[in-house]
Amino acid sequence: MEHSDAENTSSELKKSSDDESNEGSLLEDLKAELKAFDESKGSVKGLVDSGVTKVPRIFHAAAFVDPTNDNNSSNANTAVPSGLSQLHGITFYVPQYLRLSKIPIIDLHTINYPALHVDIVCRIRRACMEWGFFLVVNHGIPLFVLDEMQRGIRRFHNLDAEIKKTFYTRDKDKKVRYSYNGSLGALNEEKPADWRDTIGFDVGPHPPEVDELPEVCRQRFRNELEWNGMSSVSSLVVSIGDLLQQMTRGHFISAQYRVISQQIGPRISISSLFISSRNTTEEAASKVNGPTEELVSEENPSSAPRDNTMEDFVGRAMPGWG
């Protein structure tokens, strides 16, 4: 009996060792495939355009699941789970106590009227504290500008692959970068390649020169009337990020969100991020960020795990970034 148990134990140990070896080998294979894809300066759109009929395994992912549910199960449909709210194709998690409430809509039309300015600021603060995101209307950006921004991005991604490769770089010091939005270092057997064909522009504090931009993104506006008849989404989504949550000592919420494509075919998303400049001074780069002092007291101590520089923060938030 003891001999049999020993044999079983030995067999189990060998099986466990084999499983670990296979998992390690699979991960190395996946990383090698992802590295090769990156070095080819390829793109997801390029795969589709080439007529690929099978999704490469580095991009295999489980269906969308509720981010608040620890017991996630696969669900192949794209229905929005309970407790989530969609804005322009972005799905945000909504706290239980707000699920019957309306998403905050901030109208900036009267922002320059002193008597109404304070009220708008208070509404923004409440939205940041309760929801972590809100819609902005009457923001002053003409619809034809938003439309042409989308058209310019589509024109770029529809360029010939060889032309797009001339802009391909992972050099974060470049003001115009075409590559992917994700992390090479975060790949594992349960998390596929987080790869989204992306073109990015550093627009502040020193924006790129016009001749640094892809030619198809330089089109000038001729006449606003030419854009009549276009159906655009005029509101903008504002989402609070992790750093602002930390700086407000958790008073503002960094909302969880996912993107669910409700259509067949290409989809684009455009974001404007307020982050620390990469082309900054050494002193600014080493500045320690933490909760705003006015929000911290003995009765209300800091809940942040630790103060950090922007470099430390980005390194933890996006391991392997770049």
PDB file of C-alpha atoms in Angstrom, residues 10-309:
ATOM      1  CA  SER A  10       5.921  10.185  -7.834  1.00  0.00           C
ATOM      2  CA  SER A  11       3.541  10.113 -10.778  1.00  0.00           C
ATOM      3  CA  GLU A  12       1.744  13.237  -9.541  1.00  0.00           C
ATOM      4  CA  LEU A  13       5.034  15.085  -9.049  1.00  0.00           C
ATOM      5  CA  LYS A  14       6.191  14.117 -12.530  1.00  0.00           C
ATOM      6  CA  LYS A  15       2.861  15.223 -14.031  1.00  0.00           C
ATOM      7  CA  SER A  16       3.064  18.534 -12.165  1.00  0.00           C
ATOM      8  CA  SER A  17       6.624  19.043 -13.358  1.00  0.00           C
ATOM      9  CA  ASP A  18       5.617  18.242 -16.939  1.00  0.00           C
ATOM     10  CA  ASP A  19       2.682  20.661 -16.742  1.00  0.00           C
ATOM     11  CA  GLU A  20       4.906  23.468 -15.461  1.00  0.00           C
ATOM     12  CA  SER A  21       7.455  22.737 -18.171  1.00  0.00           C
ATOM     13  CA  ASN A  22       4.757  22.795 -20.858  1.00  0.00           C
ATOM     14  CA  GLU A  23       3.341  26.055 -19.501  1.00  0.00           C
ATOM     15  CA  GLY A  24       6.788  27.643 -19.485  1.00  0.00           C
ATOM     16  CA  SER A  25       7.458  26.451 -23.009  1.00  0.00           C
ATOM     17  CA  LEU A  26       4.095  27.792 -24.219  1.00  0.00           C
ATOM     18  CA  LEU A  27       4.748  31.190 -22.665  1.00  0.00           C
ATOM     19  CA  GLU A  28       8.171  31.413 -24.278  1.00  0.00           C
ATOM     20  CA  ASP A  29       6.643  30.483 -27.635  1.00  0.00           C
ATOM     21  CA  LEU A  30       3.956  33.155 -27.240  1.00  0.00           C
ATOM     22  CA  LYS A  31       6.527  35.802 -26.341  1.00  0.00           C
ATOM     23  CA  ALA A  32       8.684  34.823 -29.304  1.00  0.00           C
ATOM     24  CA  GLU A  33       5.693  35.069 -31.651  1.00  0.00           C
ATOM     25  CA  LEU A  34       4.720  38.469 -30.237  1.00  0.00           C
ATOM     26  CA  LYS A  35       8.306  39.732 -30.540  1.00  0.00           C
ATOM     27  CA  ALA A  36       8.431  38.582 -34.165  1.00  0.00           C
ATOM     28  CA  PHE A  37       5.126  40.321 -34.883  1.00  0.00           C
ATOM     29  CA  ASP A  38       6.426  43.537 -33.308  1.00  0.00           C
ATOM     30  CA  GLU A  39       9.695  43.407 -35.266  1.00  0.00           C
ATOM     31  CA  SER A  40       7.781  42.912 -38.508  1.00  0.00           C
ATOM     32  CA  LYS A  41       6.155  46.333 -37.895  1.00  0.00           C
ATOM     33  CA  GLY A  42       2.897  44.641 -38.732  1.00  0.00           C
ATOM     34  CA  SER A  43      -0.578  45.515 -37.549  1.00  0.00           C
ATOM     35  CA  VAL A  44      -3.860  43.865 -36.706  1.00  0.00           C
ATOM     36  CA  LYS A  45      -5.429  45.639 -39.665  1.00  0.00           C
ATOM     37  CA  GLY A  46      -2.649  44.242 -41.841  1.00  0.00           C
ATOM     38  CA  LEU A  47      -3.584  40.724 -40.764  1.00  0.00           C
ATOM     39  CA  VAL A  48      -7.210  41.351 -41.696  1.00  0.00           C
ATOM     40  CA  ASP A  49      -6.281  42.922 -45.028  1.00  0.00           C
ATOM     41  CA  SER A  50      -4.097  39.925 -45.866  1.00  0.00           C
ATOM     42  CA  GLY A  51      -7.149  37.680 -45.673  1.00  0.00           C
ATOM     43  CA  VAL A  52      -6.114  35.800 -42.555  1.00  0.00           C
ATOM     44  CA  THR A  53      -8.738  33.192 -41.682  1.00  0.00           C
ATOM     45  CA  LYS A  54      -7.441  32.152 -38.269  1.00  0.00           C
ATOM     46  CA  VAL A  55      -6.717  34.486 -35.364  1.00  0.00           C
ATOM     47  CA  PRO A  56      -3.069  34.082 -34.253  1.00  0.00           C
ATOM     48  CA  ARG A  57      -2.926  32.516 -30.812  1.00  0.00           C
ATOM     49  CA  ILE A  58      -1.139  35.528 -29.295  1.00  0.00           C
ATOM     50  CA  PHE A  59      -4.452  37.373 -29.679  1.00  0.00           C
ATOM     51  CA  HIS A  60      -6.754  34.702 -28.225  1.00  0.00           C
ATOM     52  CA  ALA A  61      -8.881  36.113 -25.415  1.00  0.00           C
ATOM     53  CA  ALA A  62     -11.856  35.142 -23.319  1.00  0.00           C
ATOM     54  CA  ALA A  63     -15.126  36.937 -23.986  1.00  0.00           C
ATOM     55  CA  PHE A  64     -15.923  40.114 -22.069  1.00  0.00           C
ATOM     56  CA  VAL A  65     -16.690  39.520 -18.410  1.00  0.00           C
ATOM     57  CA  ASP A  66     -17.925  41.694 -15.597  1.00  0.00           C
ATOM     58  CA  PRO A  67     -14.738  43.202 -14.052  1.00  0.00           C
ATOM     59  CA  THR A  68     -16.291  43.104 -10.565  1.00  0.00           C
ATOM     60  CA  ASN A  69     -17.066  39.379 -10.688  1.00  0.00           C
ATOM     61  CA  ASP A  70     -14.276  37.155  -9.374  1.00  0.00           C
ATOM     62  CA  ASN A  71     -16.036  34.046 -10.686  1.00  0.00           C
ATOM     63  CA  ASN A  72     -15.967  35.080 -14.316  1.00  0.00           C
ATOM     64  CA  SER A  73     -17.355  32.685 -16.883  1.00  0.00           C
ATOM     65  CA  SER A  74     -17.028  32.754 -20.646  1.00  0.00           C
ATOM     66  CA  ASN A  75     -19.834  34.463 -22.499  1.00  0.00           C
ATOM     67  CA  ALA A  76     -19.511  34.744 -26.243  1.00  0.00           C
ATOM     68  CA  ASN A  77     -22.180  37.393 -26.738  1.00  0.00           C
ATOM     69  CA  THR A  78     -21.563  41.137 -26.493  1.00  0.00           C
ATOM     70  CA  ALA A  79     -24.501  41.990 -24.252  1.00  0.00           C
ATOM     71  CA  VAL A  80     -23.678  44.549 -21.588  1.00  0.00           C
ATOM     72  CA  PRO A  81     -23.659  42.800 -18.180  1.00  0.00           C
ATOM     73  CA  SER A  82     -25.771  44.123 -15.330  1.00  0.00           C
ATOM     74  CA  GLY A  83     -24.169  47.036 -13.523  1.00  0.00           C
ATOM     75  CA  LEU A  84     -22.400  48.369 -16.597  1.00  0.00           C
ATOM     76  CA  SER A  85     -23.206  51.455 -18.637  1.00  0.00           C
ATOM     77  CA  GLN A  86     -22.187  52.197 -22.220  1.00  0.00           C
ATOM     78  CA  LEU A  87     -20.979  55.549 -23.576  1.00  0.00           C
ATOM     79  CA  HIS A  88     -19.830  55.747 -27.190  1.00  0.00           C
ATOM     80  CA  GLY A  89     -18.840  52.066 -27.202  1.00  0.00           C
ATOM     81  CA  ILE A  90     -16.961  52.302 -23.883  1.00  0.00           C
ATOM     82  CA  THR A  91     -18.495  50.234 -21.110  1.00  0.00           C
ATOM     83  CA  PHE A  92     -18.085  51.599 -17.571  1.00  0.00           C
ATOM     84  CA  TYR A  93     -18.722  49.779 -14.313  1.00  0.00           C
ATOM     85  CA  VAL A  94     -21.465  51.524 -12.322  1.00  0.00           C
ATOM     86  CA  PRO A  95     -21.701  51.161  -8.509  1.00  0.00           C
ATOM     87  CA  GLN A  96     -24.836  49.412  -7.245  1.00  0.00           C
ATOM     88  CA  TYR A  97     -26.313  52.537  -5.635  1.00  0.00           C
ATOM     89  CA  LEU A  98     -26.133  54.479  -8.912  1.00  0.00           C
ATOM     90  CA  ARG A  99     -27.561  51.909 -11.317  1.00  0.00           C
ATOM     91  CA  LEU A 100     -30.983  53.589 -11.455  1.00  0.00           C
ATOM     92  CA  SER A 101     -29.479  57.064 -11.789  1.00  0.00           C
ATOM     93  CA  LYS A 102     -28.709  58.969 -14.965  1.00  0.00           C
ATOM     94  CA  ILE A 103     -25.137  59.336 -16.184  1.00  0.00           C
ATOM     95  CA  PRO A 104     -23.894  62.858 -15.336  1.00  0.00           C
ATOM     96  CA  ILE A 105     -24.038  65.278 -18.270  1.00  0.00           C
ATOM     97  CA  ILE A 106     -22.032  68.461 -17.812  1.00  0.00           C
ATOM     98  CA  ASP A 107     -23.142  71.379 -19.994  1.00  0.00           C
ATOM     99  CA  LEU A 108     -20.298  73.880 -20.410  1.00  0.00           C
ATOM    100  CA  HIS A 109     -22.366  76.433 -22.323  1.00  0.00           C
ATOM    101  CA  THR A 110     -22.532  78.767 -19.316  1.00  0.00           C
ATOM    102  CA  ILE A 111     -19.085  78.033 -17.869  1.00  0.00           C
ATOM    103  CA  ASN A 112     -17.940  81.646 -18.376  1.00  0.00           C
ATOM    104  CA  TYR A 113     -20.830  83.123 -16.402  1.00  0.00           C
ATOM    105  CA  PRO A 114     -19.528  83.737 -12.844  1.00  0.00           C
ATOM    106  CA  ALA A 115     -22.924  83.073 -11.280  1.00  0.00           C
ATOM    107  CA  LEU A 116     -23.132  79.627 -12.908  1.00  0.00           C
ATOM    108  CA  HIS A 117     -19.451  78.682 -12.962  1.00  0.00           C
ATOM    109  CA  VAL A 118     -19.392  77.465  -9.357  1.00  0.00           C
ATOM    110  CA  ASP A 119     -22.444  75.264  -9.924  1.00  0.00           C
ATOM    111  CA  ILE A 120     -20.790  73.582 -12.925  1.00  0.00           C
ATOM    112  CA  VAL A 121     -17.599  72.979 -10.941  1.00  0.00           C
ATOM    113  CA  CYS A 122     -19.628  71.417  -8.114  1.00  0.00           C
ATOM    114  CA  ARG A 123     -21.435  69.122 -10.562  1.00  0.00           C
ATOM    115  CA  ILE A 124     -18.119  68.015 -12.068  1.00  0.00           C
ATOM    116  CA  ARG A 125     -16.727  67.331  -8.595  1.00  0.00           C
ATOM    117  CA  ARG A 126     -19.791  65.279  -7.655  1.00  0.00           C
ATOM    118  CA  ALA A 127     -19.541  63.254 -10.886  1.00  0.00           C
ATOM    119  CA  CYS A 128     -15.851  62.569 -10.214  1.00  0.00           C
ATOM    120  CA  MET A 129     -16.588  61.444  -6.653  1.00  0.00           C
ATOM    121  CA  GLU A 130     -19.628  59.258  -7.397  1.00  0.00           C
ATOM    122  CA  TRP A 131     -19.114  57.969 -10.931  1.00  0.00           C
ATOM    123  CA  GLY A 132     -15.529  58.526 -12.031  1.00  0.00           C
ATOM    124  CA  PHE A 133     -16.715  59.551 -15.492  1.00  0.00           C
ATOM    125  CA  PHE A 134     -19.201  61.915 -17.144  1.00  0.00           C
ATOM    126  CA  LEU A 135     -20.344  63.340 -20.469  1.00  0.00           C
ATOM    127  CA  VAL A 136     -19.515  66.871 -21.596  1.00  0.00           C
ATOM    128  CA  VAL A 137     -21.740  68.790 -24.037  1.00  0.00           C
ATOM    129  CA  ASN A 138     -21.435  72.293 -25.486  1.00  0.00           C
ATOM    130  CA  HIS A 139     -17.673  72.018 -25.047  1.00  0.00           C
ATOM    131  CA  GLY A 140     -16.872  74.440 -27.862  1.00  0.00           C
ATOM    132  CA  ILE A 141     -15.216  71.972 -30.243  1.00  0.00           C
ATOM    133  CA  PRO A 142     -16.997  72.228 -33.634  1.00  0.00           C
ATOM    134  CA  LEU A 143     -18.530  69.014 -34.955  1.00  0.00           C
ATOM    135  CA  PHE A 144     -16.626  69.311 -38.214  1.00  0.00           C
ATOM    136  CA  VAL A 145     -13.351  69.281 -36.237  1.00  0.00           C
ATOM    137  CA  LEU A 146     -14.346  66.059 -34.455  1.00  0.00           C
ATOM    138  CA  ASP A 147     -15.479  64.537 -37.752  1.00  0.00           C
ATOM    139  CA  GLU A 148     -12.252  65.417 -39.556  1.00  0.00           C
ATOM    140  CA  MET A 149     -10.213  64.066 -36.644  1.00  0.00           C
ATOM    141  CA  GLN A 150     -11.903  60.697 -37.109  1.00  0.00           C
ATOM    142  CA  ARG A 151     -11.525  60.858 -40.883  1.00  0.00           C
ATOM    143  CA  GLY A 152      -7.809  61.652 -40.568  1.00  0.00           C
ATOM    144  CA  ILE A 153      -7.216  58.687 -38.263  1.00  0.00           C
ATOM    145  CA  ARG A 154      -9.093  56.366 -40.639  1.00  0.00           C
ATOM    146  CA  ARG A 155      -7.105  57.700 -43.604  1.00  0.00           C
ATOM    147  CA  PHE A 156      -3.857  56.915 -41.815  1.00  0.00           C
ATOM    148  CA  HIS A 157      -4.825  53.364 -40.861  1.00  0.00           C
ATOM    149  CA  ASN A 158      -5.990  52.750 -44.442  1.00  0.00           C
ATOM    150  CA  LEU A 159      -2.587  53.701 -45.859  1.00  0.00           C
ATOM    151  CA  ASP A 160      -0.379  51.118 -47.526  1.00  0.00           C
ATOM    152  CA  ALA A 161       1.501  49.072 -44.922  1.00  0.00           C
ATOM    153  CA  GLU A 162       4.901  50.151 -46.246  1.00  0.00           C
ATOM    154  CA  ILE A 163       4.020  53.830 -45.771  1.00  0.00           C
ATOM    155  CA  LYS A 164       2.809  53.246 -42.220  1.00  0.00           C
ATOM    156  CA  LYS A 165       6.010  51.396 -41.361  1.00  0.00           C
ATOM    157  CA  THR A 166       7.983  54.626 -41.851  1.00  0.00           C
ATOM    158  CA  PHE A 167       6.209  55.970 -38.748  1.00  0.00           C
ATOM    159  CA  TYR A 168       6.552  52.751 -36.731  1.00  0.00           C
ATOM    160  CA  THR A 169       8.532  53.282 -33.531  1.00  0.00           C
ATOM    161  CA  ARG A 170       8.496  52.503 -29.840  1.00  0.00           C
ATOM    162  CA  ASP A 171      10.784  55.438 -29.083  1.00  0.00           C
ATOM    163  CA  LYS A 172       8.778  57.423 -26.528  1.00  0.00           C
ATOM    164  CA  ASP A 173      10.806  60.558 -27.306  1.00  0.00           C
ATOM    165  CA  LYS A 174       9.276  60.730 -30.778  1.00  0.00           C
ATOM    166  CA  LYS A 175       6.394  63.186 -31.009  1.00  0.00           C
ATOM    167  CA  VAL A 176       4.639  61.068 -33.650  1.00  0.00           C
ATOM    168  CA  ARG A 177       4.544  57.325 -33.011  1.00  0.00           C
ATOM    169  CA  TYR A 178       2.795  54.487 -34.808  1.00  0.00           C
ATOM    170  CA  SER A 179       2.886  51.105 -33.111  1.00  0.00           C
ATOM    171  CA  TYR A 180       0.515  49.515 -30.633  1.00  0.00           C
ATOM    172  CA  ASN A 181      -1.250  50.426 -27.427  1.00  0.00           C
ATOM    173  CA  GLY A 182      -0.351  47.748 -24.930  1.00  0.00           C
ATOM    174  CA  SER A 183       2.506  45.976 -23.217  1.00  0.00           C
ATOM    175  CA  LEU A 184       4.944  43.391 -24.528  1.00  0.00           C
ATOM    176  CA  GLY A 185       5.961  42.466 -21.001  1.00  0.00           C
ATOM    177  CA  ALA A 186       2.495  41.672 -19.634  1.00  0.00           C
ATOM    178  CA  LEU A 187       1.820  38.665 -21.897  1.00  0.00           C
ATOM    179  CA  ASN A 188       0.966  35.356 -20.217  1.00  0.00           C
ATOM    180  CA  GLU A 189      -1.080  32.241 -20.912  1.00  0.00           C
ATOM    181  CA  GLU A 190      -4.271  33.805 -19.529  1.00  0.00           C
ATOM    182  CA  LYS A 191      -3.781  37.311 -20.897  1.00  0.00           C
ATOM    183  CA  PRO A 192      -3.380  37.678 -24.672  1.00  0.00           C
ATOM    184  CA  ALA A 193      -1.406  40.319 -26.517  1.00  0.00           C
ATOM    185  CA  ASP A 194      -2.943  43.698 -25.729  1.00  0.00           C
ATOM    186  CA  TRP A 195      -2.417  44.993 -29.240  1.00  0.00           C
ATOM    187  CA  ARG A 196      -4.344  47.859 -30.800  1.00  0.00           C
ATOM    188  CA  ASP A 197      -2.959  49.554 -33.899  1.00  0.00           C
ATOM    189  CA  THR A 198      -2.248  53.049 -32.595  1.00  0.00           C
ATOM    190  CA  ILE A 199      -0.909  56.350 -33.823  1.00  0.00           C
ATOM    191  CA  GLY A 200      -0.042  58.838 -31.102  1.00  0.00           C
ATOM    192  CA  PHE A 201       0.939  62.496 -31.046  1.00  0.00           C
ATOM    193  CA  ASP A 202       2.576  64.441 -28.219  1.00  0.00           C
ATOM    194  CA  VAL A 203       0.798  67.781 -28.495  1.00  0.00           C
ATOM    195  CA  GLY A 204       2.159  69.546 -25.429  1.00  0.00           C
ATOM    196  CA  PRO A 205       4.043  71.368 -24.186  1.00  0.00           C
ATOM    197  CA  HIS A 206       5.881  71.357 -27.526  1.00  0.00           C
ATOM    198  CA  PRO A 207       3.677  70.014 -30.367  1.00  0.00           C
ATOM    199  CA  PRO A 208       5.182  68.425 -33.481  1.00  0.00           C
ATOM    200  CA  GLU A 209       5.802  70.506 -36.573  1.00  0.00           C
ATOM    201  CA  VAL A 210       3.276  70.115 -39.381  1.00  0.00           C
ATOM    202  CA  ASP A 211       5.797  68.320 -41.604  1.00  0.00           C
ATOM    203  CA  GLU A 212       6.316  65.705 -38.864  1.00  0.00           C
ATOM    204  CA  LEU A 213       2.686  64.605 -39.183  1.00  0.00           C
ATOM    205  CA  PRO A 214       1.568  61.979 -41.700  1.00  0.00           C
ATOM    206  CA  GLU A 215       0.418  63.820 -44.803  1.00  0.00           C
ATOM    207  CA  VAL A 216      -3.077  62.328 -44.640  1.00  0.00           C
ATOM    208  CA  CYS A 217      -3.470  63.823 -41.146  1.00  0.00           C
ATOM    209  CA  ARG A 218      -2.645  67.384 -42.244  1.00  0.00           C
ATOM    210  CA  GLN A 219      -5.819  68.181 -44.173  1.00  0.00           C
ATOM    211  CA  ARG A 220      -6.964  71.735 -43.534  1.00  0.00           C
ATOM    212  CA  PHE A 221     -10.572  72.719 -42.966  1.00  0.00           C
ATOM    213  CA  ARG A 222     -11.991  74.596 -45.912  1.00  0.00           C
ATOM    214  CA  ASN A 223     -15.564  75.402 -45.100  1.00  0.00           C
ATOM    215  CA  GLU A 224     -17.630  74.221 -42.176  1.00  0.00           C
ATOM    216  CA  LEU A 225     -20.687  74.090 -44.455  1.00  0.00           C
ATOM    217  CA  GLU A 226     -19.063  71.262 -46.415  1.00  0.00           C
ATOM    218  CA  TRP A 227     -19.584  68.988 -43.428  1.00  0.00           C
ATOM    219  CA  ASN A 228     -23.348  69.445 -43.234  1.00  0.00           C
ATOM    220  CA  GLY A 229     -25.293  66.223 -43.120  1.00  0.00           C
ATOM    221  CA  MET A 230     -22.694  64.289 -41.152  1.00  0.00           C
ATOM    222  CA  SER A 231     -24.083  62.535 -38.104  1.00  0.00           C
ATOM    223  CA  SER A 232     -21.608  62.936 -35.269  1.00  0.00           C
ATOM    224  CA  VAL A 233     -21.523  62.213 -31.580  1.00  0.00           C
ATOM    225  CA  SER A 234     -21.192  65.704 -30.172  1.00  0.00           C
ATOM    226  CA  SER A 235     -20.579  64.805 -26.528  1.00  0.00           C
ATOM    227  CA  LEU A 236     -17.225  63.823 -25.073  1.00  0.00           C
ATOM    228  CA  VAL A 237     -16.535  61.211 -22.393  1.00  0.00           C
ATOM    229  CA  VAL A 238     -14.300  62.287 -19.504  1.00  0.00           C
ATOM    230  CA  SER A 239     -12.847  59.521 -17.326  1.00  0.00           C
ATOM    231  CA  ILE A 240     -10.855  59.954 -14.113  1.00  0.00           C
ATOM    232  CA  GLY A 241      -7.536  58.091 -14.077  1.00  0.00           C
ATOM    233  CA  ASP A 242      -5.578  56.316 -11.357  1.00  0.00           C
ATOM    234  CA  LEU A 243      -3.167  59.190 -10.722  1.00  0.00           C
ATOM    235  CA  LEU A 244      -5.950  61.716 -10.084  1.00  0.00           C
ATOM    236  CA  GLN A 245      -7.601  59.195  -7.788  1.00  0.00           C
ATOM    237  CA  GLN A 246      -4.370  58.997  -5.797  1.00  0.00           C
ATOM    238  CA  MET A 247      -3.851  62.768  -5.753  1.00  0.00           C
ATOM    239  CA  THR A 248      -7.372  63.293  -4.359  1.00  0.00           C
ATOM    240  CA  ARG A 249      -6.817  60.613  -1.715  1.00  0.00           C
ATOM    241  CA  GLY A 250      -9.485  58.458  -3.284  1.00  0.00           C
ATOM    242  CA  HIS A 251     -12.160  61.176  -3.291  1.00  0.00           C
ATOM    243  CA  PHE A 252     -12.269  60.978  -7.096  1.00  0.00           C
ATOM    244  CA  ILE A 253     -12.889  57.526  -8.571  1.00  0.00           C
ATOM    245  CA  SER A 254     -10.831  55.888 -11.294  1.00  0.00           C
ATOM    246  CA  ALA A 255     -13.673  54.088 -13.065  1.00  0.00           C
ATOM    247  CA  GLN A 256     -13.271  50.579 -14.434  1.00  0.00           C
ATOM    248  CA  TYR A 257     -14.144  50.312 -18.100  1.00  0.00           C
ATOM    249  CA  ARG A 258     -13.994  47.992 -21.091  1.00  0.00           C
ATOM    250  CA  VAL A 259     -14.644  48.410 -24.801  1.00  0.00           C
ATOM    251  CA  ILE A 260     -17.210  46.173 -26.484  1.00  0.00           C
ATOM    252  CA  SER A 261     -17.544  46.348 -30.235  1.00  0.00           C
ATOM    253  CA  GLN A 262     -21.214  46.251 -31.187  1.00  0.00           C
ATOM    254  CA  GLN A 263     -20.522  46.153 -34.906  1.00  0.00           C
ATOM    255  CA  ILE A 264     -18.817  44.050 -37.539  1.00  0.00           C
ATOM    256  CA  GLY A 265     -15.898  45.790 -39.153  1.00  0.00           C
ATOM    257  CA  PRO A 266     -13.223  48.306 -38.190  1.00  0.00           C
ATOM    258  CA  ARG A 267     -13.581  50.423 -35.088  1.00  0.00           C
ATOM    259  CA  ILE A 268     -11.564  53.428 -33.958  1.00  0.00           C
ATOM    260  CA  SER A 269     -11.283  55.201 -30.637  1.00  0.00           C
ATOM    261  CA  ILE A 270      -9.554  58.510 -29.986  1.00  0.00           C
ATOM    262  CA  SER A 271      -8.365  59.632 -26.573  1.00  0.00           C
ATOM    263  CA  SER A 272      -6.677  62.750 -25.271  1.00  0.00           C
ATOM    264  CA  LEU A 273      -4.529  61.932 -22.252  1.00  0.00           C
ATOM    265  CA  PHE A 274      -3.284  64.413 -19.676  1.00  0.00           C
ATOM    266  CA  ILE A 275      -0.022  62.863 -18.491  1.00  0.00           C
ATOM    267  CA  SER A 276       3.460  63.927 -17.493  1.00  0.00           C
ATOM    268  CA  SER A 277       5.564  64.925 -20.488  1.00  0.00           C
ATOM    269  CA  ARG A 278       8.276  62.469 -21.489  1.00  0.00           C
ATOM    270  CA  ASN A 279      10.371  65.361 -22.757  1.00  0.00           C
ATOM    271  CA  THR A 280      10.626  66.958 -19.343  1.00  0.00           C
ATOM    272  CA  THR A 281      13.448  68.123 -17.107  1.00  0.00           C
ATOM    273  CA  GLU A 282      15.192  65.723 -14.757  1.00  0.00           C
ATOM    274  CA  GLU A 283      13.886  67.728 -11.796  1.00  0.00           C
ATOM    275  CA  ALA A 284      10.285  67.464 -12.997  1.00  0.00           C
ATOM    276  CA  ALA A 285      10.654  63.756 -13.801  1.00  0.00           C
ATOM    277  CA  SER A 286      11.864  63.032 -10.266  1.00  0.00           C
ATOM    278  CA  LYS A 287       9.100  65.051  -8.595  1.00  0.00           C
ATOM    279  CA  VAL A 288       7.249  62.932  -6.053  1.00  0.00           C
ATOM    280  CA  ASN A 289       3.486  62.743  -6.535  1.00  0.00           C
ATOM    281  CA  GLY A 290       1.100  61.965  -3.736  1.00  0.00           C
ATOM    282  CA  PRO A 291      -2.251  62.985  -2.249  1.00  0.00           C
ATOM    283  CA  THR A 292      -3.015  66.711  -2.246  1.00  0.00           C
ATOM    284  CA  GLU A 293      -1.958  68.075   1.154  1.00  0.00           C
ATOM    285  CA  GLU A 294      -5.249  69.934   1.667  1.00  0.00           C
ATOM    286  CA  LEU A 295      -7.094  66.599   1.621  1.00  0.00           C
ATOM    287  CA  VAL A 296      -4.899  64.888   4.224  1.00  0.00           C
ATOM    288  CA  SER A 297      -5.236  65.305   8.000  1.00  0.00           C
ATOM    289  CA  GLU A 298      -4.954  63.235  11.180  1.00  0.00           C
ATOM    290  CA  GLU A 299      -8.669  62.489  10.975  1.00  0.00           C
ATOM    291  CA  ASN A 300      -8.466  61.819   7.242  1.00  0.00           C
ATOM    292  CA  PRO A 301      -5.031  60.258   6.602  1.00  0.00           C
ATOM    293  CA  SER A 302      -3.682  59.352   3.190  1.00  0.00           C
ATOM    294  CA  SER A 303      -4.991  56.066   1.821  1.00  0.00           C
ATOM    295  CA  ALA A 304      -2.410  55.980  -0.985  1.00  0.00           C
ATOM    296  CA  PRO A 305      -0.014  53.016  -0.730  1.00  0.00           C
ATOM    297  CA  ARG A 306       2.965  55.329  -1.244  1.00  0.00           C
ATOM    298  CA  ASP A 307       4.118  58.499  -2.929  1.00  0.00           C
ATOM    299  CA  ASN A 308       5.913  58.032  -6.214  1.00  0.00           C
ATOM    300  CA  THR A 309       7.429  59.703  -9.232  1.00  0.00           C
TER     301      THR A 309
END
